[in-house]
Steps between C-alpha positions, in 0.01 A plus 500: 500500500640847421689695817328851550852566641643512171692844488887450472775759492553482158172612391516763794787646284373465170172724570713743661798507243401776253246639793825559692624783291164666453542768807850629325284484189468802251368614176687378177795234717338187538590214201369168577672156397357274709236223309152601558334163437438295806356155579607194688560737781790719319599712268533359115736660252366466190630117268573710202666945539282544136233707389600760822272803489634819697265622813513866572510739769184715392670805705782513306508259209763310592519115452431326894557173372488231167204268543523168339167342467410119585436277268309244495735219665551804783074540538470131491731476800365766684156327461656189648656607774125690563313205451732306787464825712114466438495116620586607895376820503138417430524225758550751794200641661397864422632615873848356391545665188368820703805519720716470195344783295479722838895444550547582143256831515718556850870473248307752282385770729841451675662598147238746323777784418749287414222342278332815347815654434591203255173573367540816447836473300320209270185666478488875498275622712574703827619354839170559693300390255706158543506479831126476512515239235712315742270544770191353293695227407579396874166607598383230187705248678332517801154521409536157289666408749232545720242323257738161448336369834138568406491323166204245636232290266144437545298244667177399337233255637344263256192282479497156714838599732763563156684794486714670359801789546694733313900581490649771412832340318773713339560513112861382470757713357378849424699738253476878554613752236550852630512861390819735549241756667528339885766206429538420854180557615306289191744219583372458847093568371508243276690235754398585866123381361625184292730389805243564801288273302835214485547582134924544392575800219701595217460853465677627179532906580523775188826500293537885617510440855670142578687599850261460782311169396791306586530755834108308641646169381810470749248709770234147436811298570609655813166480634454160436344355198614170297776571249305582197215656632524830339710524191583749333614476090591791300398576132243715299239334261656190397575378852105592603429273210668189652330534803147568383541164294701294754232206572635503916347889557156494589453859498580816335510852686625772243478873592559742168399607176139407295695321214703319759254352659316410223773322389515311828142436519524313157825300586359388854190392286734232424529342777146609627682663775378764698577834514506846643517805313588831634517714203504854421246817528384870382286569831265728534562776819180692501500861708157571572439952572417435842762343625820599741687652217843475689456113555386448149828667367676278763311220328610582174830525529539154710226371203783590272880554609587210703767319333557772235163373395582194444197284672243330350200550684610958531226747419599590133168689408400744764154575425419877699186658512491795293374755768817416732771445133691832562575459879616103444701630270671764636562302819606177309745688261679679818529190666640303221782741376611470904548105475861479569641310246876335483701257699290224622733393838460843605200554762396855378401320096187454479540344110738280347625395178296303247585146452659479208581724193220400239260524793602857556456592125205277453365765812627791299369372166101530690557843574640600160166302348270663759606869439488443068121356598416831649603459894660749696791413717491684831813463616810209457448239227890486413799359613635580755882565580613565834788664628681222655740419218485162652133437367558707123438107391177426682194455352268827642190664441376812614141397601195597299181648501246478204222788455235501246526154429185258299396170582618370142878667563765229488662624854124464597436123370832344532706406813792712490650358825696864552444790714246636283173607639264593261157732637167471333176755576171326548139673646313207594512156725329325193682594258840448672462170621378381110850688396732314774364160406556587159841289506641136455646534829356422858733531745444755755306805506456801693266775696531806652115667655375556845181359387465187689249366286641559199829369572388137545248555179799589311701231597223209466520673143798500435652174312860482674599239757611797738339771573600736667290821690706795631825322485670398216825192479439423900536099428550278835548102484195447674318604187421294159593714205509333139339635188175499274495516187876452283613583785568166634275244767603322778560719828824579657492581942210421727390190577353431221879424287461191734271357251739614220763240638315198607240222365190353667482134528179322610511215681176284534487232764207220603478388782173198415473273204565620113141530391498255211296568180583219310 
């Protein structure tokens, strides 16, 4: 039977190897040659130093490290070495695997700036916005945590003294695919859920952002878990395609673009396995004239700056009420030209760099469009350079405001997945909730009104899996969010994920005689 004392020095050192040199840590010195792959309880290099692709330092452009993808020998063996992992772990009870996962959420909270500032060099985006990233993902750790004892069956009472009683069983091994948005933080949504329920992982992160994967691997191992339990393999498309059609995973969690998961949804078909689809969004953040104008603004700008814009489920049309226009706008404009934006280690940015160079032009290229279709830009809407030679390479954008924008505008229909906020008049409730469900999309939504009534008629309206009313981007574990629409199904946090990561089995027992009919 597998030791829940299973921590040893060596994986002690591992997880806190690169961690170790995070507090001396600073913009544009870190390079990173350590593998990034990990199963069987260690790191992997890679069988073969080909088809390398460089991964950047969005602040400043430079290269952080050359990622080799696996193949498929490497994903086969990762899968293996899950699989075995699987075998004891789903043979402990849910209280056992509890204490693991809380020792491993302990490792994390112990570690969260060392953590987010290795973010934060991969990723872009400022150091407080990373170090509540880490926070969720501890926070995620603990809540599933807290579920792994509580996953119970049914009893039911049939005719003549038979019965019969569910179990909740796990699905085997479970792939997740995540986004470069929250790498750390997506890595422990999609396995805190899958392993609570005695499920083992292989979570392939994004090609952009391969450091801190690997980081929640060795943290699994120190805690506890079987070698293999959470792998980690490194790659871009062709490496998701091995594991979608590898017959040993049972299930498919991808967070990421429409065509993406499209593309996932038809190779899982394959296999007929399921899957869980967190895609993207255009969501609707309506400002109704009689709300608390200062909180709406505040709403808007978290609706549409976190990140450098760069979340799916943000507030990309602001729909404002045409009475109250010229006050959002003033107020909205002032605030945004006062985002601080440059070095994301330092405490006083409040924006980042892009993640990656044809991201930051593809941003660009939606303002250019918007303004030749007849929008005004407000303020920002260009790159930005600042004056820290250090970060002349980094991929910046002054963010953006959009007036006198149309529903049938490109920057209007299209995620941009920049800081671009684009601001649409409207005069009445009707006629703005047929505009904001007007979209392919149906991820989140927002509204802003003191009108109690209306708020929750709004939001039964409204077809979005979140919605949310005089807040905007305040997501907690304890709550399901997932999409409508293209923009995915299946539910991520809340208890309801448990069902995400498990099977029902029925088992029918009598007690008398089999009643014979022939």
């Amino acid at each position: 039977r597998f030791s829940l004392q299973n921590t040893t020095v060596q994986s002690v050192k591992m997880a806190q190897s690169i961690l170790s040199t995070m507090s001396r840590a600073l913009t544009g010195t870190l390079v990173v040659t350590e593998p990034l792959n990990f199963w069987a309880g260690k790191r992997m290099k890679p069988r073969e130093e080909k088809n390398a692709e460089p991964v950047f330092e969005p602040a400043t452009g430079r290269v952080l490290h050359q990622l080799v993808p696996c193949g498929a020998e490497e994903v086969d063996e990762a899968i293996q070495s899950a699989h075995s992992a699987y075998l004891k772990w789903s043979k402990l009870s849910g209280m056992e695997r509890a204490r693991v996962m809380l020792e491993a959420a302990r490792i994390t909270r112990e570690r969260r700036e060392e953590i987010a500032k290795l973010e934060v060099i991969n990723n872009g985006k400022c150091i407080t916005e990373a170090l509540v990233d880490i926070d969720v993902a501890w926070q995620t750790m603990e809540f599933y945590a807290g579920m792994a004892g509580t996953l119970t069956g049914q009893h039911i009472q049939l005719p003549g003294g038979a019965f019969a009683y569910s179990r909740r069983e796990p699905l085997g091994v479970c792939a997740g695919i995540g986004a470069f948005n929250y790498p750390f933080q997506i890595s422990v949504t999609k396995s805190a859920p899958a392993l609570a329920c005695g499920n083992a992982m292989v979570f392939k992160p994004s090609p952009m952002t391969p450091l801190t994967a690997v980081i929640m691997a060795e943290i699994y191992k120190e805690a506890g878990v079987p070698d293999g339990l959470f792998c980690v393999v490194q790659g871009g498309a062709e490496t998701g395609s091995l594991l979608c059609h590898h017959p040993k995973i049972a299930k498919i969690s991808f967070t990421g673009s429409v065509p993406t998961g499209k593309k996932i949804m038809e190779m899982s078909a394959k296999g007929v396995k399921q899957v869980t689809l967190e895609l993207g969004g255009k969501s609707p953040l309506i400002i109704f004239k009689d709300c608390d104008l200062e909180n709406a603004v505040r709403g808007a700008l978290m609706a549409n700056f976190l990140t450098q814009g760069q979340v799916c489920c943000n507030g990309t049309r602001v729909f404002v009420q045409r009475e109250i226009m010229p006050q959002f706008l003033e107020e909205v404009v002032k605030r945004t030209k006062a985002i601080a934006v440059g070095d994301p280690l330092l405490d006083s940015t409040r924006m980042g760099a892009m993640i990656s160079k044809p991201q930051l032009d593809k941003a660009l290229g939606f303002v250019t469009q918007a303004k030749k279709e007849g929008a005004k830009v407000l303020c920002g809407g260009e790159a930005f350079v600042p004056s820290d030679p250090k970060l002349k390479g980094g991929y910046f954008m002054s963010p953006c405001v959009l007036d006198n924008c149309r529903d049938d505008m490109t920057c209007v229909k299209e995620e941009i997945f920049g800081p671009v906020m684009s601001v649409l008049p409207f005069d009445t409730e009707e006629e703005v909730i047929q505009r904001a469900n007007n979209t392919t999309y149906g991820l989140a939504s927002g509204v802003f009104t003191r009108d109690i009534s209306r708020a929750h008629r709004v939001a039964e309206r409204l077809e979005a899996g979140t919605c949310f009313i005089n807040n905007y981007n305040n997501i907690a574990v304890e709550m399901p969010f997932g999409g409508y629409k293209m923009s995915g199904f299946g539910r991520e946090n809340g208890q309801v994920t448990i069902e995400y990561y498990s099977q029902l089995k029925t088992v029918v027992v009598e007690l008398g005689d089999v009643e014979n009919h022939f």
